[in-house]
Amino acid sequence: MLLRHQDTVVCRFDLPWTNGSTLDVSVYDSADLVRNEWRALELISPCSVYQSYDWIAHWATQVGTLARMQPRIAVGRLGAETAFILPMGVKQRGPFRVLTWLGDTHTNFHMGLYAPSFLSRLRPSGTTAGGQPGSIKTIMDELCLALGKIDLLELCCQPTTWQGHTNPFAMLPRHPSHNHGFSLSLLPSFDEALKRKNGPRKRKKLRWQTNQLKDQGGATLVRAADAATIDRAFDAAFAQMAVRFNRAGIWNRFNDPGVQDFMRNLAHEGIGQTKPAMVIYALEIAGAIRATFAGGHQGDQFSGYFISYADDEFSHVSPGEMIIHLTVKDCAKRGVAQFDFGRGEERYKTSWCDTTVPMFETSLALTPLGRLFTGYERVKLLGKRIVRNNPQLWELAKRVRKKVYGRI
């Protein structure tokens, strides 16, 4: 049954396994309307920093608005308890009206937030553990109907599992992603983590780098903790990435409208917090920032957003490698248990990480028009996987991309 109120659409499900409670799904056009509820759920939900209230609220108002994405945040409640929050939005892609995740391509991992007790009830077959209706497919079918004309569900960059829990959206029809995520366990200690990933070589390299920089006063890692330092670090990062992306022929997503302000403002808001959603590290050599590393905390996990490094007279000491080593070590000292490097296979990630995070994409047509788009998307994803999984084809693709400055 669908109930409509001013700015909220509610899907109601009768679920006998909840001792007579019903599941109500309400939809909001602003994260601020459910701020307290959201922050309470993220404390117990297996989710990443990309699903935190701070990340989504800032992105939606500072980037999503400029991209004309309309938030459609679905909140499921069992009585007074919050069962899930799905941070989604609707955008127009040509003639197609698309339901997707808020955060879009600026987010490494997309998923919902779920109460662990609710997660344990979901089943791929459309029934719960007790044999009653209650699958994510049932919920999404009703939700898409409630939102009006949606041509397709397009959900990218989703981990198959997270913190030991199966992603409910992995129960829907899906396609393997051409990129996977990578992470490193820092338990029981940084030293033990380093042993698992060629620690002697890494320590030897850091000693060599340090010795090479003695005449310049060494290298200093700064965790930006005030507005002036934060802005100085971001200035250096955005300038360094602009040069690197231009040379590689990669589309610079950090130049998308609102993205740089979003990251700066999120970092400013985190000043004074123990585990902010945005923090930026800077590596200073000879009075200038030669590398940066930005990321954010969610519980005992740290997620890396980006790394940048200068192409200058200090390139031979690999300041990018240096800042990774020092940042991971600093996070371990701060109690971080899991350090993720985001998605996309790069040499530095495989060098450091001991865990691969399988990823998948969801592209489901909801109208005849939507079927035209999903056919195209499936062919494109297949092509990406073929190229990305073949070293020779991937090297060729990167050379072509560099020449034409396009996207593969």
Coordinates of C-alpha atoms in Angstrom, one line a residue:
M1 CA 0.0 0.0 0.0
L2 CA 1.3 3.5 -0.9
L3 CA 0.6 6.5 1.3
R4 CA 1.4 10.0 0.1
H5 CA 2.1 13.0 2.4
Q6 CA 3.4 16.4 1.6
D7 CA 7.1 15.7 0.9
T8 CA 7.2 12.0 1.8
V9 CA 6.2 8.8 0.1
V10 CA 5.7 5.8 2.3
C11 CA 5.7 2.1 1.2
R12 CA 4.2 -0.2 3.9
F13 CA 5.0 -3.9 4.3
D14 CA 3.3 -6.3 6.7
L15 CA 6.1 -8.5 8.0
P16 CA 4.9 -11.1 10.5
W17 CA 8.4 -11.9 11.7
T18 CA 8.6 -8.4 13.3
N19 CA 6.0 -9.4 16.0
G20 CA 3.2 -7.5 14.4
S21 CA 5.2 -4.4 13.4
T22 CA 5.0 -3.1 9.8
L23 CA 7.9 -1.8 7.7
D24 CA 7.3 1.8 6.6
V25 CA 9.6 3.3 4.0
S26 CA 9.6 7.0 3.8
V27 CA 11.4 9.2 1.2
Y28 CA 13.0 12.5 1.9
D29 CA 14.5 15.2 -0.3
S30 CA 17.1 16.3 2.2
A31 CA 19.4 14.5 4.5
D32 CA 18.9 17.2 7.1
L33 CA 15.3 15.9 7.7
V34 CA 16.7 12.7 9.2
R35 CA 20.0 13.9 10.5
N36 CA 19.8 12.5 14.1
E37 CA 18.3 9.2 12.9
W38 CA 21.1 8.9 10.3
R39 CA 23.9 9.6 12.8
A40 CA 22.5 7.0 15.2
L41 CA 22.2 4.3 12.5
E42 CA 25.7 4.8 11.1
L43 CA 27.1 4.0 14.6
I44 CA 25.8 0.4 14.3
S45 CA 25.6 -0.1 10.6
P46 CA 28.3 -1.9 8.6
C47 CA 29.0 1.0 6.2
S48 CA 31.8 3.2 5.0
V49 CA 32.5 6.9 5.6
Y50 CA 30.8 7.5 2.2
Q51 CA 27.5 6.6 3.8
S52 CA 28.0 8.9 6.8
Y53 CA 25.6 11.8 7.3
D54 CA 28.4 14.3 7.0
W55 CA 29.7 13.0 3.6
I56 CA 26.2 12.6 2.0
A57 CA 24.8 15.9 3.3
H58 CA 27.8 18.0 2.1
W59 CA 27.9 16.2 -1.2
A60 CA 24.2 16.5 -1.9
T61 CA 24.1 20.3 -1.2
Q62 CA 27.4 21.3 -2.7
V63 CA 27.9 18.9 -5.6
G64 CA 24.6 17.1 -6.2
T65 CA 22.6 20.3 -6.5
L66 CA 24.9 21.7 -9.2
A67 CA 24.6 18.3 -11.0
R68 CA 20.8 18.6 -10.8
M69 CA 20.5 15.4 -8.8
Q70 CA 17.3 15.3 -6.7
P71 CA 17.8 13.5 -3.3
R72 CA 15.4 10.6 -2.7
I73 CA 16.6 9.3 0.6
A74 CA 14.6 6.2 1.6
V75 CA 14.3 5.4 5.3
G76 CA 12.8 2.1 6.5
R77 CA 11.4 1.9 10.0
L78 CA 10.1 -0.9 12.1
G79 CA 8.0 1.0 14.6
A80 CA 10.4 3.3 16.4
E81 CA 13.5 1.6 15.1
T82 CA 15.3 2.5 12.0
A83 CA 15.9 -0.5 9.8
F84 CA 17.8 1.1 6.9
I85 CA 18.6 4.3 5.0
L86 CA 19.3 4.3 1.3
P87 CA 21.0 7.5 0.2
M88 CA 19.7 7.7 -3.3
G89 CA 18.8 10.4 -5.8
V90 CA 17.2 10.9 -9.2
K91 CA 19.0 12.5 -12.1
Q92 CA 18.3 13.0 -15.8
R93 CA 20.6 11.4 -18.3
G94 CA 19.4 12.6 -21.7
P95 CA 15.9 11.2 -22.1
F96 CA 16.4 8.8 -19.1
R97 CA 15.2 9.4 -15.6
V98 CA 17.7 7.4 -13.4
L99 CA 17.6 6.4 -9.7
T100 CA 21.2 6.1 -8.4
W101 CA 23.3 6.6 -5.3
L102 CA 24.1 10.1 -3.9
G103 CA 27.8 10.7 -4.2
D104 CA 27.9 9.6 -7.8
T105 CA 31.4 9.1 -9.3
H106 CA 33.1 11.0 -6.4
T107 CA 32.5 8.0 -4.1
N108 CA 34.6 4.9 -3.9
F109 CA 32.0 2.6 -2.3
H110 CA 28.3 2.9 -2.6
M111 CA 25.8 1.0 -0.4
G112 CA 23.0 1.6 2.1
L113 CA 23.0 1.7 5.9
Y114 CA 21.3 -1.1 7.7
A115 CA 20.6 -2.2 11.2
P116 CA 22.4 -5.5 11.7
S117 CA 19.1 -7.2 12.9
F118 CA 17.4 -6.2 9.7
L119 CA 20.2 -7.4 7.5
S120 CA 20.0 -10.9 9.0
R121 CA 16.3 -11.2 7.8
L122 CA 16.9 -10.4 4.1
R123 CA 17.0 -13.3 1.6
P124 CA 17.6 -13.3 -2.2
S125 CA 14.5 -15.4 -2.9
G126 CA 12.0 -12.7 -1.8
T127 CA 11.4 -14.2 1.6
T128 CA 12.8 -13.7 5.0
A129 CA 14.4 -16.3 7.3
G130 CA 10.9 -17.1 8.6
G131 CA 9.5 -17.5 5.1
Q132 CA 7.7 -14.2 4.9
P133 CA 8.0 -11.5 2.2
G134 CA 10.8 -9.0 2.9
S135 CA 13.6 -9.1 0.3
I136 CA 15.4 -6.1 -1.0
K137 CA 13.8 -6.7 -4.4
T138 CA 10.3 -6.4 -2.9
I139 CA 11.3 -3.1 -1.2
M140 CA 13.0 -1.7 -4.3
D141 CA 10.0 -2.6 -6.6
E142 CA 7.6 -0.8 -4.4
L143 CA 10.0 2.2 -3.9
C144 CA 10.5 2.7 -7.6
L145 CA 6.8 2.6 -8.1
A146 CA 6.3 5.2 -5.4
L147 CA 8.9 7.6 -6.9
G148 CA 6.9 7.9 -10.1
K149 CA 8.4 7.5 -13.5
I150 CA 11.9 6.0 -13.1
D151 CA 13.4 4.5 -16.3
L152 CA 16.2 2.6 -14.7
L153 CA 18.1 1.8 -11.5
E154 CA 21.7 2.5 -12.1
L155 CA 24.0 1.7 -9.1
C156 CA 27.7 1.6 -9.5
C157 CA 30.7 0.8 -7.3
Q158 CA 29.1 -1.5 -4.8
P159 CA 31.1 -3.9 -2.6
T160 CA 29.7 -7.5 -2.6
T161 CA 30.3 -7.7 1.2
W162 CA 31.3 -5.1 3.8
Q163 CA 32.6 -5.8 7.3
G164 CA 31.5 -9.4 7.1
H165 CA 27.9 -8.7 5.9
T166 CA 26.5 -9.4 2.4
N167 CA 25.4 -6.3 0.6
P168 CA 21.6 -6.6 0.2
F169 CA 21.9 -5.2 -3.4
A170 CA 24.1 -8.1 -4.3
M171 CA 20.8 -10.1 -4.1
L172 CA 19.5 -8.2 -7.2
P173 CA 20.6 -9.0 -10.8
R174 CA 24.1 -7.6 -11.1
H175 CA 27.3 -7.4 -13.2
P176 CA 30.9 -7.7 -12.0
S177 CA 32.7 -4.3 -11.9
H178 CA 35.8 -3.7 -14.0
N179 CA 37.4 -2.3 -10.8
H180 CA 37.7 -3.8 -7.3
G181 CA 38.5 -2.2 -4.0
F182 CA 41.7 -2.7 -1.9
S183 CA 42.3 -2.6 1.8
L184 CA 44.8 -3.3 4.5
S185 CA 44.2 -4.7 8.0
L186 CA 46.3 -2.9 10.6
L187 CA 45.6 -5.5 13.3
P188 CA 47.2 -6.3 15.6
S189 CA 49.7 -3.6 14.8
F190 CA 51.3 -1.6 12.1
D191 CA 54.5 -3.6 12.3
E192 CA 52.6 -6.9 11.9
A193 CA 50.7 -5.4 8.9
L194 CA 54.0 -4.4 7.3
K195 CA 55.4 -7.9 7.8
R196 CA 52.6 -9.3 5.6
K197 CA 53.4 -6.8 2.8
N198 CA 57.1 -6.9 2.3
G199 CA 57.9 -4.9 5.4
P200 CA 61.8 -5.1 5.1
R201 CA 61.7 -3.6 1.6
K202 CA 59.3 -0.8 2.6
R203 CA 61.4 0.1 5.7
K204 CA 64.6 0.1 3.6
K205 CA 63.0 2.4 1.0
L206 CA 61.8 4.8 3.7
R207 CA 65.3 4.9 5.2
W208 CA 66.8 5.6 1.8
Q209 CA 64.2 8.4 1.1
T210 CA 65.0 10.0 4.5
N211 CA 68.7 9.9 3.9
Q212 CA 68.3 11.5 0.5
L213 CA 66.4 14.4 2.1
K214 CA 68.8 15.1 4.9
D215 CA 70.4 18.1 3.2
Q216 CA 66.9 19.6 2.8
G217 CA 66.0 19.2 6.4
G218 CA 64.2 15.9 5.9
A219 CA 60.5 15.4 5.2
T220 CA 57.6 16.3 7.6
L221 CA 54.2 14.7 7.6
V222 CA 51.5 17.2 8.6
R223 CA 47.9 16.1 9.5
A224 CA 46.1 19.4 8.7
A225 CA 44.2 20.5 11.8
D226 CA 43.3 24.1 11.2
A227 CA 41.6 26.0 8.4
A228 CA 44.8 27.6 6.9
T229 CA 46.7 24.4 6.8
I230 CA 43.7 22.5 5.3
D231 CA 43.4 25.1 2.5
R232 CA 47.1 25.1 1.8
A233 CA 47.1 21.3 1.5
F234 CA 44.1 21.3 -0.8
D235 CA 45.6 24.0 -2.9
A236 CA 48.7 21.9 -3.5
A237 CA 46.6 18.7 -4.0
F238 CA 44.3 20.1 -6.6
A239 CA 47.2 21.7 -8.5
Q240 CA 49.2 18.5 -8.5
M241 CA 46.3 16.3 -9.6
A242 CA 45.4 18.7 -12.4
V243 CA 48.9 18.3 -13.9
R244 CA 48.9 14.5 -13.5
F245 CA 45.4 13.9 -14.9
N246 CA 46.1 16.2 -17.9
R247 CA 49.3 14.3 -18.7
A248 CA 47.6 10.9 -18.4
G249 CA 44.5 11.9 -20.3
I250 CA 42.2 11.2 -17.4
W251 CA 39.0 13.2 -16.8
N252 CA 39.6 15.3 -13.7
R253 CA 36.6 14.7 -11.5
F254 CA 38.0 17.1 -8.9
N255 CA 37.2 19.9 -11.4
D256 CA 33.5 19.0 -11.5
P257 CA 31.4 21.9 -10.2
G258 CA 31.3 22.1 -6.4
V259 CA 33.7 19.2 -5.7
Q260 CA 36.6 21.2 -4.4
D261 CA 34.4 23.3 -2.2
F262 CA 32.7 20.2 -0.9
M263 CA 36.0 18.6 0.2
R264 CA 37.4 21.8 1.8
N265 CA 34.2 22.5 3.7
L266 CA 33.9 18.9 4.9
A267 CA 37.5 19.1 6.2
H268 CA 36.8 22.5 7.9
E269 CA 33.8 21.0 9.6
G270 CA 35.9 18.2 11.0
I271 CA 38.4 20.5 12.8
G272 CA 38.6 19.4 16.4
Q273 CA 37.0 16.0 15.8
T274 CA 38.8 12.8 16.7
K275 CA 37.6 10.9 13.7
P276 CA 36.5 13.5 11.0
A277 CA 34.9 12.4 7.7
M278 CA 37.6 14.4 5.9
V279 CA 41.2 14.8 6.8
I280 CA 44.1 15.7 4.6
Y281 CA 47.8 14.8 5.2
A282 CA 50.6 16.9 3.6
L283 CA 54.2 15.9 3.1
E284 CA 56.5 18.9 3.3
I285 CA 60.0 18.9 1.8
A286 CA 62.2 22.0 1.6
G287 CA 59.3 24.3 2.6
A288 CA 56.8 23.1 0.1
I289 CA 54.1 20.4 -0.1
R290 CA 55.3 17.7 -2.4
A291 CA 52.5 15.1 -1.7
T292 CA 49.1 14.9 -0.1
F293 CA 46.8 12.1 1.0
A294 CA 43.1 12.7 1.8
G295 CA 40.7 10.3 3.5
G296 CA 38.2 10.0 6.3
H297 CA 37.2 8.0 9.3
Q298 CA 34.1 5.8 9.9
G299 CA 34.4 3.9 13.2
D300 CA 37.7 2.1 13.2
Q301 CA 38.1 2.2 9.4
F302 CA 40.0 4.9 7.4
S303 CA 39.1 5.3 3.7
G304 CA 41.5 7.0 1.3
Y305 CA 40.0 9.4 -1.1
F306 CA 42.9 10.5 -3.2
I307 CA 46.7 10.9 -3.3
S308 CA 48.6 13.6 -5.1
Y309 CA 52.3 14.3 -5.6
A310 CA 54.4 17.0 -7.3
D311 CA 56.4 16.4 -10.5
D312 CA 59.5 18.4 -9.6
E313 CA 63.1 18.1 -8.4
F314 CA 62.2 15.7 -5.6
S315 CA 60.3 13.2 -7.7
H316 CA 63.3 10.8 -7.6
V317 CA 62.6 10.1 -3.9
S318 CA 59.0 9.2 -4.6
P319 CA 57.1 11.5 -2.2
G320 CA 53.9 9.7 -3.1
E321 CA 55.2 6.4 -1.7
M322 CA 56.6 8.2 1.3
I323 CA 53.3 9.8 2.3
I324 CA 51.5 6.5 2.0
H325 CA 53.9 4.8 4.4
L326 CA 53.7 7.7 6.9
T327 CA 49.9 8.1 6.6
V328 CA 49.2 4.4 7.2
K329 CA 51.6 4.4 10.2
D330 CA 49.9 7.5 11.7
C331 CA 46.4 6.0 11.2
A332 CA 47.6 2.8 13.0
K333 CA 48.8 4.9 15.9
R334 CA 45.3 6.5 16.1
G335 CA 43.6 3.2 16.4
V336 CA 42.5 2.5 12.8
A337 CA 41.9 -1.2 12.3
Q338 CA 41.2 -1.2 8.6
F339 CA 42.8 1.1 6.0
D340 CA 41.1 1.1 2.5
F341 CA 42.7 2.6 -0.6
G342 CA 39.4 2.8 -2.6
R343 CA 38.8 1.1 -5.9
G344 CA 40.9 0.7 -9.0
E345 CA 43.9 -1.5 -9.3
E346 CA 47.2 0.5 -9.0
R347 CA 50.6 -0.7 -8.2
Y348 CA 50.8 1.1 -4.9
K349 CA 47.5 -0.4 -3.8
T350 CA 48.5 -4.0 -4.5
S351 CA 51.9 -3.3 -2.9
W352 CA 50.2 -2.4 0.4
C353 CA 46.9 -4.2 0.6
D354 CA 46.2 -7.7 1.8
T355 CA 42.5 -7.7 0.9
T356 CA 40.6 -7.3 -2.4
V357 CA 37.1 -6.1 -2.2
P358 CA 35.0 -7.5 -5.0
M359 CA 32.7 -4.9 -6.6
F360 CA 29.5 -5.1 -8.7
E361 CA 27.2 -2.9 -10.7
T362 CA 23.4 -2.8 -10.9
S363 CA 21.7 -1.7 -14.1
L364 CA 18.0 -2.6 -14.1
A365 CA 15.5 -1.3 -16.7
L366 CA 12.1 -0.3 -15.2
T367 CA 10.5 1.0 -18.5
P368 CA 10.8 0.1 -22.2
L369 CA 12.9 3.3 -22.6
G370 CA 15.2 2.2 -19.8
R371 CA 15.9 -1.1 -21.6
L372 CA 17.6 0.8 -24.4
F373 CA 20.1 2.3 -21.8
T374 CA 20.8 -0.9 -19.9
G375 CA 21.7 -2.8 -23.1
Y376 CA 24.3 -0.1 -23.8
E377 CA 25.6 -0.1 -20.2
R378 CA 26.1 -3.9 -20.2
V379 CA 28.1 -3.8 -23.4
K380 CA 30.2 -0.9 -22.0
L381 CA 30.8 -2.7 -18.7
L382 CA 31.8 -5.9 -20.6
G383 CA 34.3 -3.9 -22.7
K384 CA 35.8 -2.3 -19.6
R385 CA 36.3 -5.6 -17.9
I386 CA 37.9 -7.1 -20.9
V387 CA 40.4 -4.2 -21.3
R388 CA 41.0 -3.8 -17.5
N389 CA 41.8 -7.5 -17.1
N390 CA 44.2 -7.8 -20.0
P391 CA 47.6 -6.0 -19.2
Q392 CA 48.5 -5.5 -22.8
L393 CA 45.1 -4.1 -23.7
W394 CA 45.1 -1.9 -20.6
E395 CA 48.5 -0.4 -21.4
L396 CA 47.3 0.3 -25.0
A397 CA 44.1 1.9 -23.7
K398 CA 46.1 4.2 -21.4
R399 CA 48.3 5.3 -24.3
V400 CA 45.3 6.0 -26.5
R401 CA 43.5 7.8 -23.6
K402 CA 46.6 10.0 -23.1
K403 CA 46.5 10.9 -26.8
V404 CA 42.8 11.8 -27.1
Y405 CA 42.2 12.9 -23.5
G406 CA 39.0 10.8 -23.2
R407 CA 37.7 8.2 -20.9
I408 CA 37.8 4.5 -21.2

